[in-house]
PDB file of C-alpha atoms in Angstrom:
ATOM      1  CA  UNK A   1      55.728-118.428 -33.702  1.00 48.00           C
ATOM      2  CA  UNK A   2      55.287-119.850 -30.300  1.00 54.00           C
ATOM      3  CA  UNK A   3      57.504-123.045 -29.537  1.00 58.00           C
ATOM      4  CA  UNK A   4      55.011-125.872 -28.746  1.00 55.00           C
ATOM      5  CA  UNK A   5      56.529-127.288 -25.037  1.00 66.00           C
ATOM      6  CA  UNK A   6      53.797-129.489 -23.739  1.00 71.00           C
ATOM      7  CA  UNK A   7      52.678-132.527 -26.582  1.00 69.00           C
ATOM      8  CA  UNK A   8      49.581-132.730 -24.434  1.00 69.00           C
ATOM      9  CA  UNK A   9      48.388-129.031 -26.135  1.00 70.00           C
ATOM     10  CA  UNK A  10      49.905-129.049 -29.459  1.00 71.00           C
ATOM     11  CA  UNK A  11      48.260-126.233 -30.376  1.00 73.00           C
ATOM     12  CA  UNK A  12      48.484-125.030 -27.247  1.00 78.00           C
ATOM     13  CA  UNK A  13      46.263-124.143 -24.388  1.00 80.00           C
ATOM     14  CA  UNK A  14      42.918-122.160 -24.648  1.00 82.00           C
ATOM     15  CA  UNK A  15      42.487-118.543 -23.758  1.00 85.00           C
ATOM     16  CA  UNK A  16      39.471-117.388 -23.068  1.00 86.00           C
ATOM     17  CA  UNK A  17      38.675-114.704 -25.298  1.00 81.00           C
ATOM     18  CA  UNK A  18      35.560-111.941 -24.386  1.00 86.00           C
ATOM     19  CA  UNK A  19      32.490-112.653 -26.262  1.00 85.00           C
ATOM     20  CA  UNK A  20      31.649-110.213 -28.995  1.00 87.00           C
ATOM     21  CA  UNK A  21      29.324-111.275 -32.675  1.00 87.00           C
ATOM     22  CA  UNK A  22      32.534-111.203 -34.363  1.00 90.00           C
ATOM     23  CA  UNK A  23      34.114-113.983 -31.825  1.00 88.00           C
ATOM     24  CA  UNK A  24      30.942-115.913 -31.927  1.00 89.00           C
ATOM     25  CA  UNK A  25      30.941-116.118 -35.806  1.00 92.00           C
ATOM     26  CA  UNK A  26      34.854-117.214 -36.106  1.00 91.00           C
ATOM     27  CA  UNK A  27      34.246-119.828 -33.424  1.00 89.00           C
ATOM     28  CA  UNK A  28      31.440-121.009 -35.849  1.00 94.00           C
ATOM     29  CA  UNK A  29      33.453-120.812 -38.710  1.00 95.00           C
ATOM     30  CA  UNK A  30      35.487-123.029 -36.541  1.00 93.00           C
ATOM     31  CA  UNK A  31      33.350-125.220 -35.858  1.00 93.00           C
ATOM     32  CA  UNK A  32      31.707-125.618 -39.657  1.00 95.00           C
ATOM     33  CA  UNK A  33      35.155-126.380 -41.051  1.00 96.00           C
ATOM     34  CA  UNK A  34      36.733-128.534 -38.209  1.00 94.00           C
ATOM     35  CA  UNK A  35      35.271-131.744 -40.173  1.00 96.00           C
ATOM     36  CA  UNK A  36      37.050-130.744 -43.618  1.00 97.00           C
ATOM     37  CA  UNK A  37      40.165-129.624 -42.015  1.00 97.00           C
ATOM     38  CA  UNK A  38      40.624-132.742 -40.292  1.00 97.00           C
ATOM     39  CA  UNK A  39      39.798-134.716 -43.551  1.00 97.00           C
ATOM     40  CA  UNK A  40      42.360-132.889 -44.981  1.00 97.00           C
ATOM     41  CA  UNK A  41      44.712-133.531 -42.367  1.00 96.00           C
ATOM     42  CA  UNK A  42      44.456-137.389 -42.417  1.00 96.00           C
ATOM     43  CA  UNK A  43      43.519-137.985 -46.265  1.00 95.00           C
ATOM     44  CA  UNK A  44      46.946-139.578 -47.419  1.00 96.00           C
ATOM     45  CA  UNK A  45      47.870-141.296 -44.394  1.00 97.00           C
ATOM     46  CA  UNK A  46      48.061-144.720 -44.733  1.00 97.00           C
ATOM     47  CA  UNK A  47      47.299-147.620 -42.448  1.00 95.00           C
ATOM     48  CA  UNK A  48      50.840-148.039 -40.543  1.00 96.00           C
ATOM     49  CA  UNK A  49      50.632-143.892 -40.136  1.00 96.00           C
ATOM     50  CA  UNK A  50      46.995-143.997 -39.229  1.00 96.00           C
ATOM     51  CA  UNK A  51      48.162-146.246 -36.302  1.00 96.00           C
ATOM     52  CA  UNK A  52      50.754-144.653 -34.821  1.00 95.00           C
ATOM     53  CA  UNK A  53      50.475-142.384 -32.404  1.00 92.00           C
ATOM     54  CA  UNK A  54      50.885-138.614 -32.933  1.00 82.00           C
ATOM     55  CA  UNK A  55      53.259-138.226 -29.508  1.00 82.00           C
ATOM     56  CA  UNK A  56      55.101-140.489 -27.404  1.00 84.00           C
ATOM     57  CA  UNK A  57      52.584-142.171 -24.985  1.00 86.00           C
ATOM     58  CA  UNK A  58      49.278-141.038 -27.093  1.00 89.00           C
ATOM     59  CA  UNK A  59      46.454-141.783 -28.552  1.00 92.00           C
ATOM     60  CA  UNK A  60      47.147-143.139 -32.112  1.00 95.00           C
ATOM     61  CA  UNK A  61      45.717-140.515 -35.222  1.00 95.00           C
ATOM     62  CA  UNK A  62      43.028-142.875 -35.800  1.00 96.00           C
ATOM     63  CA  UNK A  63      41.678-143.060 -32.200  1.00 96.00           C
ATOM     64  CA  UNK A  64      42.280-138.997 -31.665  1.00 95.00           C
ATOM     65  CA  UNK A  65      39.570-138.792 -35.300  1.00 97.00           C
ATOM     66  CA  UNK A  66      37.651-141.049 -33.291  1.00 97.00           C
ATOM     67  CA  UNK A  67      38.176-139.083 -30.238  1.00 96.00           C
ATOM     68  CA  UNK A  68      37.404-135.944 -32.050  1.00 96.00           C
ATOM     69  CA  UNK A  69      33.884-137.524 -33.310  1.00 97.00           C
ATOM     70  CA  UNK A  70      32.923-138.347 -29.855  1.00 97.00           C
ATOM     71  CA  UNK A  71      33.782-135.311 -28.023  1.00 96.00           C
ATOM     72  CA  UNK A  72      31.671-133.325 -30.726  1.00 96.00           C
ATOM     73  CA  UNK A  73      28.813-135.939 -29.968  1.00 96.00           C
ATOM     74  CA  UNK A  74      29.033-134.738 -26.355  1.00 96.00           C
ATOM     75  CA  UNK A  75      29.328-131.246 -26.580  1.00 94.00           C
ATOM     76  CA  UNK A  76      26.302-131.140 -29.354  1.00 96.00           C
ATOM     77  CA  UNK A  77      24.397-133.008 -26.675  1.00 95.00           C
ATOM     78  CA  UNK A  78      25.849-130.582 -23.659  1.00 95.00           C
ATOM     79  CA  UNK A  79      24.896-127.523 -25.442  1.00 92.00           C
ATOM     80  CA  UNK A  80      20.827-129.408 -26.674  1.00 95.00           C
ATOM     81  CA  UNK A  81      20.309-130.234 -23.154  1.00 95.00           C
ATOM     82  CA  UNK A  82      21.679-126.416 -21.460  1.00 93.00           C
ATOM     83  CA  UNK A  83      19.227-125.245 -23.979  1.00 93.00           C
ATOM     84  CA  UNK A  84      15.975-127.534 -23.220  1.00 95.00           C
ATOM     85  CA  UNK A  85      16.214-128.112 -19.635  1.00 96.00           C
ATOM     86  CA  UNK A  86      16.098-125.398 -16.515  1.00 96.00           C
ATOM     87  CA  UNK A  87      18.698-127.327 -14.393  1.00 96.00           C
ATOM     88  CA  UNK A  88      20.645-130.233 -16.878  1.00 95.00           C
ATOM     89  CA  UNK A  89      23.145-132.657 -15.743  1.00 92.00           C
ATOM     90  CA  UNK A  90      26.218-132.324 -17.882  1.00 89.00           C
ATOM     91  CA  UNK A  91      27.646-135.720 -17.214  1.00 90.00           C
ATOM     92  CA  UNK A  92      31.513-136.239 -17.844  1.00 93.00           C
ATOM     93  CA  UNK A  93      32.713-139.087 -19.837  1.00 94.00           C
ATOM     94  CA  UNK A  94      35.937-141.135 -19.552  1.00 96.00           C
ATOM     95  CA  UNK A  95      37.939-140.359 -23.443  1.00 94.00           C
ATOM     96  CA  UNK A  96      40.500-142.087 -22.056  1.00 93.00           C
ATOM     97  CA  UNK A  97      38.703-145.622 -21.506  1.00 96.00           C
ATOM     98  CA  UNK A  98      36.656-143.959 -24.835  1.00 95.00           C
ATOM     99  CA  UNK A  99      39.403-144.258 -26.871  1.00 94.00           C
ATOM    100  CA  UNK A 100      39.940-147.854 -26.081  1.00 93.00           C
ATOM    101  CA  UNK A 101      36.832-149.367 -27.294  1.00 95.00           C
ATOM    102  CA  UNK A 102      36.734-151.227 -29.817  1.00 95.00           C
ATOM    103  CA  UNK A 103      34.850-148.728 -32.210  1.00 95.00           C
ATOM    104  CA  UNK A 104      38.163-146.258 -31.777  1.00 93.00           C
ATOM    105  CA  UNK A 105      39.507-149.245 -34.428  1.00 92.00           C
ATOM    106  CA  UNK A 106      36.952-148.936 -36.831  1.00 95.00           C
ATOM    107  CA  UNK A 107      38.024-146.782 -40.346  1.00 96.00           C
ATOM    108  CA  UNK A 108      38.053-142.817 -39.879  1.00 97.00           C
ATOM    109  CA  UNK A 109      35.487-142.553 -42.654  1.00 97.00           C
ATOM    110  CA  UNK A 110      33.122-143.585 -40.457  1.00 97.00           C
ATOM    111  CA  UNK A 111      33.875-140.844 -37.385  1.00 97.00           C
ATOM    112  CA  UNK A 112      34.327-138.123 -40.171  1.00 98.00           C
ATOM    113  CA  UNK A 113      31.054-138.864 -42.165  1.00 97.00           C
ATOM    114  CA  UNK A 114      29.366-138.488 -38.560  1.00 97.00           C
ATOM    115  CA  UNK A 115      31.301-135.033 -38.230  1.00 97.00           C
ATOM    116  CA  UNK A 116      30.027-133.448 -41.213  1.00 97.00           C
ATOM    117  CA  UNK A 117      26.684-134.426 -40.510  1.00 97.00           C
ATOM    118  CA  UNK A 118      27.006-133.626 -36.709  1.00 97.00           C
ATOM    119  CA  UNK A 119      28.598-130.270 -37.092  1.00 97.00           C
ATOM    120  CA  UNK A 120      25.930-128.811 -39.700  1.00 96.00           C
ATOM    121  CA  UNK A 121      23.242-129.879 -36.784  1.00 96.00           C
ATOM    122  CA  UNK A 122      25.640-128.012 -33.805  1.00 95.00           C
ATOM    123  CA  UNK A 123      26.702-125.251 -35.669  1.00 96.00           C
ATOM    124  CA  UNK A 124      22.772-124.256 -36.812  1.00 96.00           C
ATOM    125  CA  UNK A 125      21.809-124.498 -32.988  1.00 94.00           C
ATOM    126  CA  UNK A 126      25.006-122.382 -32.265  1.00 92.00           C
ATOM    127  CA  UNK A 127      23.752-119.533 -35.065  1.00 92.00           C
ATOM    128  CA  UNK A 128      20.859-119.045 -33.872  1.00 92.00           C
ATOM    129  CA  UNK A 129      21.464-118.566 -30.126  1.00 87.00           C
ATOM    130  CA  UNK A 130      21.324-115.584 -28.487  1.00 80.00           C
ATOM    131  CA  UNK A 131      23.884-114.219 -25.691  1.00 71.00           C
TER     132      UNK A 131
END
């Protein structure tokens, strides 16, 4: 197993892999079970481990679910807007300056609720593109 050296990748960095159907469906298995995997991942924690954060000099675990809700927000909206328009403007967003507003404080329910709901709308876009 690879040794994790950077805590800014922790599960590491992304290689680009060639497309093929059988890469397109695991990234959308990926995708479709990202909300229930994180669930999982945060469903005992209480509120003292919800609030610390998950390296030195981070983002605490309840503004990376948060974090996780909003960049899925974006990239839904990326991927409606590459579809619908002949020349879109992806605009970039600060998640830094993101994660510091004050809804990055609210309770995770509320970011993973919007995840399940979010991801069944992405991933039936995803589906049904064609390369």
């Amino acid at each position: 197993m690879e040794t994790i050296t950077d805590a800014r990748y922790p599960i590491g960095k992304f290689i680009p892999q060639p497309f093929s159907e059988k890469q397109k469906d695991a990234w959308l298995t990926d995708i479709l079970f990202n909300p229930r995997q994180l669930e999982m991942a945060v469903l005992n924690l209480d509120e003292a481990q919800l609030n610390t954060p998950y390296r030195e000099g981070g983002w605490t675990v309840k503004q990376l679910v948060h974090h996780v809700a909003d960049s899925h927000m974006n990239a839904y909206m990326r991927f409606k807007l590459g579809l619908t328009e002949d020349n879109p403007t992806i605009k970039p967003y600060q998640e830094d300056k993101w994660a510091e507003l004050s809804d990055s404080l609210l309770a995770i329910n509320i970011s993973l609720t919007l995840l399940h709901c979010l991801v069944n709308r992405w991933y039936d876009i995803l589906k049904h593109m064609k390369e």
